[in-house]
């Protein structure tokens, strides 16, 4: 009884706009949306609040994605965090293989830094895994802090040109697109017969670019993510986004 009343309370809650990056990060952690949040050098509170609100909504509605959403914020902070976790792992490994602590730390740090990706693009979903297959604490959707200044114009242009699906023109688009990929991985949507047959039909008849977006025409993965971005981010999603969006919800509900 106690547990379900707590869940009800959480499920009914909305993200509340925060005044500082730190407050937004703390809000997400406090409400169990992520384990770690760090917006790094990002200072635009409109961006941070739009981003956080979209993530908050997605994780509350689809809590089975929570496991891979350990972190959100700046990808630069995410990479730093992952490097530390990987280095810790590697230090243990080298010590158990006869290296001194000092030597082990030196080799481990070098290897961890070299294996980490370099911040690139506007945003990404990164789920680094350790040697045991467990997610590192840094897995999740992150934003490139060095793109903060160009972000809102960029999103506006991509959506208006039709390269991105029709959705609200702010960073919620990015979150929803990335959540679309996560739902695809969780539910193996690329093998869903209904989605696959719609995709093949539209592809054969050259209907994806106008019916969804230019990006959706890349492959079935991007098709699914773009349909989800429009389904979640538009007040009036068009028919293909609506079909795929509703199918995804149906599939998600089957695993509950
Ligand atoms: Zn994508």
PDB file of N, CA and C in Angstrom, residues 101-147:
ATOM      1  N   UNK A 101      50.674  -0.264  -7.189  1.00  0.00           N
ATOM      2  CA  UNK A 101      49.542   0.662  -7.214  1.00  0.00           C
ATOM      3  C   UNK A 101      49.833   1.868  -8.118  1.00  0.00           C
ATOM      4  N   UNK A 102      51.028   2.414  -7.953  1.00  0.00           N
ATOM      5  CA  UNK A 102      51.449   3.594  -8.705  1.00  0.00           C
ATOM      6  C   UNK A 102      51.448   3.330 -10.212  1.00  0.00           C
ATOM      7  N   UNK A 103      52.042   2.201 -10.587  1.00  0.00           N
ATOM      8  CA  UNK A 103      52.091   1.818 -12.009  1.00  0.00           C
ATOM      9  C   UNK A 103      50.679   1.557 -12.548  1.00  0.00           C
ATOM     10  N   UNK A 104      49.879   0.835 -11.725  1.00  0.00           N
ATOM     11  CA  UNK A 104      48.511   0.470 -12.138  1.00  0.00           C
ATOM     12  C   UNK A 104      47.691   1.727 -12.414  1.00  0.00           C
ATOM     13  N   UNK A 105      47.793   2.726 -11.547  1.00  0.00           N
ATOM     14  CA  UNK A 105      47.030   3.970 -11.726  1.00  0.00           C
ATOM     15  C   UNK A 105      47.462   4.670 -13.008  1.00  0.00           C
ATOM     16  N   UNK A 106      48.760   4.707 -13.217  1.00  0.00           N
ATOM     17  CA  UNK A 106      49.301   5.394 -14.392  1.00  0.00           C
ATOM     18  C   UNK A 106      48.785   4.744 -15.694  1.00  0.00           C
ATOM     19  N   UNK A 107      48.911   3.432 -15.779  1.00  0.00           N
ATOM     20  CA  UNK A 107      48.475   2.725 -16.997  1.00  0.00           C
ATOM     21  C   UNK A 107      46.957   2.834 -17.155  1.00  0.00           C
ATOM     22  N   UNK A 108      46.240   2.659 -16.035  1.00  0.00           N
ATOM     23  CA  UNK A 108      44.774   2.661 -16.075  1.00  0.00           C
ATOM     24  C   UNK A 108      44.234   4.006 -16.550  1.00  0.00           C
ATOM     25  N   UNK A 109      44.767   5.090 -16.045  1.00  0.00           N
ATOM     26  CA  UNK A 109      44.286   6.428 -16.441  1.00  0.00           C
ATOM     27  C   UNK A 109      44.515   6.653 -17.929  1.00  0.00           C
ATOM     28  N   UNK A 110      45.697   6.268 -18.394  1.00  0.00           N
ATOM     29  CA  UNK A 110      46.038   6.468 -19.802  1.00  0.00           C
ATOM     30  C   UNK A 110      45.065   5.667 -20.692  1.00  0.00           C
ATOM     31  N   UNK A 111      44.865   4.396 -20.314  1.00  0.00           N
ATOM     32  CA  UNK A 111      43.992   3.533 -21.110  1.00  0.00           C
ATOM     33  C   UNK A 111      42.545   4.040 -21.093  1.00  0.00           C
ATOM     34  N   UNK A 112      42.088   4.469 -19.904  1.00  0.00           N
ATOM     35  CA  UNK A 112      40.702   4.952 -19.775  1.00  0.00           C
ATOM     36  C   UNK A 112      40.481   6.203 -20.628  1.00  0.00           C
ATOM     37  N   UNK A 113      41.420   7.119 -20.573  1.00  0.00           N
ATOM     38  CA  UNK A 113      41.273   8.364 -21.346  1.00  0.00           C
ATOM     39  C   UNK A 113      41.287   8.062 -22.845  1.00  0.00           C
ATOM     40  N   UNK A 114      42.187   7.161 -23.247  1.00  0.00           N
ATOM     41  CA  UNK A 114      42.277   6.836 -24.679  1.00  0.00           C
ATOM     42  C   UNK A 114      41.024   6.139 -25.203  1.00  0.00           C
ATOM     43  N   UNK A 115      40.378   5.355 -24.351  1.00  0.00           N
ATOM     44  CA  UNK A 115      39.218   4.586 -24.829  1.00  0.00           C
ATOM     45  C   UNK A 115      37.920   5.405 -24.807  1.00  0.00           C
ATOM     46  N   UNK A 116      37.933   6.567 -24.139  1.00  0.00           N
ATOM     47  CA  UNK A 116      36.701   7.358 -24.036  1.00  0.00           C
ATOM     48  C   UNK A 116      36.431   8.109 -25.332  1.00  0.00           C
ATOM     49  N   UNK A 117      35.157   8.239 -25.716  1.00  0.00           N
ATOM     50  CA  UNK A 117      34.847   8.996 -26.928  1.00  0.00           C
ATOM     51  C   UNK A 117      35.070  10.487 -26.699  1.00  0.00           C
ATOM     52  N   UNK A 118      35.300  11.211 -27.794  1.00  0.00           N
ATOM     53  CA  UNK A 118      35.437  12.667 -27.694  1.00  0.00           C
ATOM     54  C   UNK A 118      34.055  13.279 -27.905  1.00  0.00           C
ATOM     55  N   UNK A 119      33.725  14.272 -27.091  1.00  0.00           N
ATOM     56  CA  UNK A 119      32.433  14.944 -27.228  1.00  0.00           C
ATOM     57  C   UNK A 119      32.236  15.385 -28.668  1.00  0.00           C
ATOM     58  N   UNK A 120      31.083  15.037 -29.223  1.00  0.00           N
ATOM     59  CA  UNK A 120      30.852  15.312 -30.637  1.00  0.00           C
ATOM     60  C   UNK A 120      29.351  15.426 -30.901  1.00  0.00           C
ATOM     61  N   UNK A 121      28.972  16.211 -31.884  1.00  0.00           N
ATOM     62  CA  UNK A 121      27.557  16.369 -32.230  1.00  0.00           C
ATOM     63  C   UNK A 121      26.826  17.201 -31.184  1.00  0.00           C
ATOM     64  N   UNK A 122      25.524  17.301 -31.329  1.00  0.00           N
ATOM     65  CA  UNK A 122      24.705  18.113 -30.425  1.00  0.00           C
ATOM     66  C   UNK A 122      24.428  17.353 -29.128  1.00  0.00           C
ATOM     67  N   UNK A 123      24.114  16.078 -29.281  1.00  0.00           N
ATOM     68  CA  UNK A 123      23.746  15.267 -28.116  1.00  0.00           C
ATOM     69  C   UNK A 123      23.955  13.808 -28.474  1.00  0.00           C
ATOM     70  N   UNK A 124      24.030  12.972 -27.487  1.00  0.00           N
ATOM     71  CA  UNK A 124      24.125  11.540 -27.753  1.00  0.00           C
ATOM     72  C   UNK A 124      23.520  10.751 -26.599  1.00  0.00           C
ATOM     73  N   UNK A 125      23.282   9.475 -26.874  1.00  0.00           N
ATOM     74  CA  UNK A 125      22.998   8.541 -25.794  1.00  0.00           C
ATOM     75  C   UNK A 125      24.199   7.636 -25.722  1.00  0.00           C
ATOM     76  N   UNK A 126      24.799   7.566 -24.569  1.00  0.00           N
ATOM     77  CA  UNK A 126      26.006   6.752 -24.429  1.00  0.00           C
ATOM     78  C   UNK A 126      25.812   5.830 -23.245  1.00  0.00           C
ATOM     79  N   UNK A 127      25.968   4.556 -23.479  1.00  0.00           N
ATOM     80  CA  UNK A 127      25.814   3.579 -22.405  1.00  0.00           C
ATOM     81  C   UNK A 127      27.045   2.706 -22.277  1.00  0.00           C
ATOM     82  N   UNK A 128      28.119   3.296 -21.753  1.00  0.00           N
ATOM     83  CA  UNK A 128      29.345   2.507 -21.613  1.00  0.00           C
ATOM     84  C   UNK A 128      29.120   1.362 -20.634  1.00  0.00           C
ATOM     85  N   UNK A 129      29.666   0.213 -20.953  1.00  0.00           N
ATOM     86  CA  UNK A 129      29.545  -0.931 -20.048  1.00  0.00           C
ATOM     87  C   UNK A 129      30.924  -1.393 -19.598  1.00  0.00           C
ATOM     88  N   UNK A 130      30.970  -1.856 -18.381  1.00  0.00           N
ATOM     89  CA  UNK A 130      32.221  -2.387 -17.841  1.00  0.00           C
ATOM     90  C   UNK A 130      32.442  -3.810 -18.305  1.00  0.00           C
ATOM     91  N   UNK A 131      33.551  -4.397 -17.857  1.00  0.00           N
ATOM     92  CA  UNK A 131      33.893  -5.753 -18.299  1.00  0.00           C
ATOM     93  C   UNK A 131      32.859  -6.767 -17.809  1.00  0.00           C
ATOM     94  N   UNK A 132      32.139  -6.439 -16.717  1.00  0.00           N
ATOM     95  CA  UNK A 132      31.123  -7.359 -16.199  1.00  0.00           C
ATOM     96  C   UNK A 132      29.759  -7.166 -16.881  1.00  0.00           C
ATOM     97  N   UNK A 133      29.689  -6.263 -17.850  1.00  0.00           N
ATOM     98  CA  UNK A 133      28.437  -6.054 -18.571  1.00  0.00           C
ATOM     99  C   UNK A 133      27.504  -5.059 -17.905  1.00  0.00           C
ATOM    100  N   UNK A 134      27.843  -4.632 -16.696  1.00  0.00           N
ATOM    101  CA  UNK A 134      27.009  -3.654 -15.977  1.00  0.00           C
ATOM    102  C   UNK A 134      27.205  -2.265 -16.583  1.00  0.00           C
ATOM    103  N   UNK A 135      26.136  -1.485 -16.565  1.00  0.00           N
ATOM    104  CA  UNK A 135      26.295  -0.105 -17.005  1.00  0.00           C
ATOM    105  C   UNK A 135      27.165   0.656 -16.013  1.00  0.00           C
ATOM    106  N   UNK A 136      28.020   1.493 -16.545  1.00  0.00           N
ATOM    107  CA  UNK A 136      28.706   2.433 -15.673  1.00  0.00           C
ATOM    108  C   UNK A 136      27.719   3.463 -15.187  1.00  0.00           C
ATOM    109  N   UNK A 137      28.101   4.154 -14.135  1.00  0.00           N
ATOM    110  CA  UNK A 137      27.220   5.187 -13.597  1.00  0.00           C
ATOM    111  C   UNK A 137      27.020   6.345 -14.570  1.00  0.00           C
ATOM    112  N   UNK A 138      27.770   6.377 -15.663  1.00  0.00           N
ATOM    113  CA  UNK A 138      27.703   7.519 -16.566  1.00  0.00           C
ATOM    114  C   UNK A 138      26.742   7.325 -17.739  1.00  0.00           C
ATOM    115  N   UNK A 139      26.100   6.178 -17.877  1.00  0.00           N
ATOM    116  CA  UNK A 139      25.241   5.941 -19.036  1.00  0.00           C
ATOM    117  C   UNK A 139      24.052   6.886 -19.081  1.00  0.00           C
ATOM    118  N   UNK A 140      23.681   7.321 -20.288  1.00  0.00           N
ATOM    119  CA  UNK A 140      22.492   8.172 -20.403  1.00  0.00           C
ATOM    120  C   UNK A 140      22.594   9.184 -21.533  1.00  0.00           C
ATOM    121  N   UNK A 141      21.604  10.073 -21.609  1.00  0.00           N
ATOM    122  CA  UNK A 141      21.528  11.073 -22.671  1.00  0.00           C
ATOM    123  C   UNK A 141      22.237  12.344 -22.224  1.00  0.00           C
ATOM    124  N   UNK A 142      23.120  12.839 -23.056  1.00  0.00           N
ATOM    125  CA  UNK A 142      23.884  14.029 -22.669  1.00  0.00           C
ATOM    126  C   UNK A 142      23.980  15.021 -23.823  1.00  0.00           C
ATOM    127  N   UNK A 143      24.215  16.269 -23.450  1.00  0.00           N
ATOM    128  CA  UNK A 143      24.241  17.388 -24.395  1.00  0.00           C
ATOM    129  C   UNK A 143      25.662  17.935 -24.482  1.00  0.00           C
ATOM    130  N   UNK A 144      26.070  18.315 -25.699  1.00  0.00           N
ATOM    131  CA  UNK A 144      27.417  18.855 -25.900  1.00  0.00           C
ATOM    132  C   UNK A 144      27.467  20.319 -25.444  1.00  0.00           C
ATOM    133  N   UNK A 145      28.173  20.555 -24.336  1.00  0.00           N
ATOM    134  CA  UNK A 145      28.170  21.912 -23.769  1.00  0.00           C
ATOM    135  C   UNK A 145      28.731  22.956 -24.736  1.00  0.00           C
ATOM    136  N   UNK A 146      29.588  22.529 -25.660  1.00  0.00           N
ATOM    137  CA  UNK A 146      30.166  23.511 -26.588  1.00  0.00           C
ATOM    138  C   UNK A 146      29.185  23.916 -27.695  1.00  0.00           C
ATOM    139  N   UNK A 147      28.037  23.256 -27.778  1.00  0.00           N
ATOM    140  CA  UNK A 147      27.022  23.616 -28.781  1.00  0.00           C
ATOM    141  C   UNK A 147      25.885  24.441 -28.193  1.00  0.00           C
TER     142      UNK A 147
END
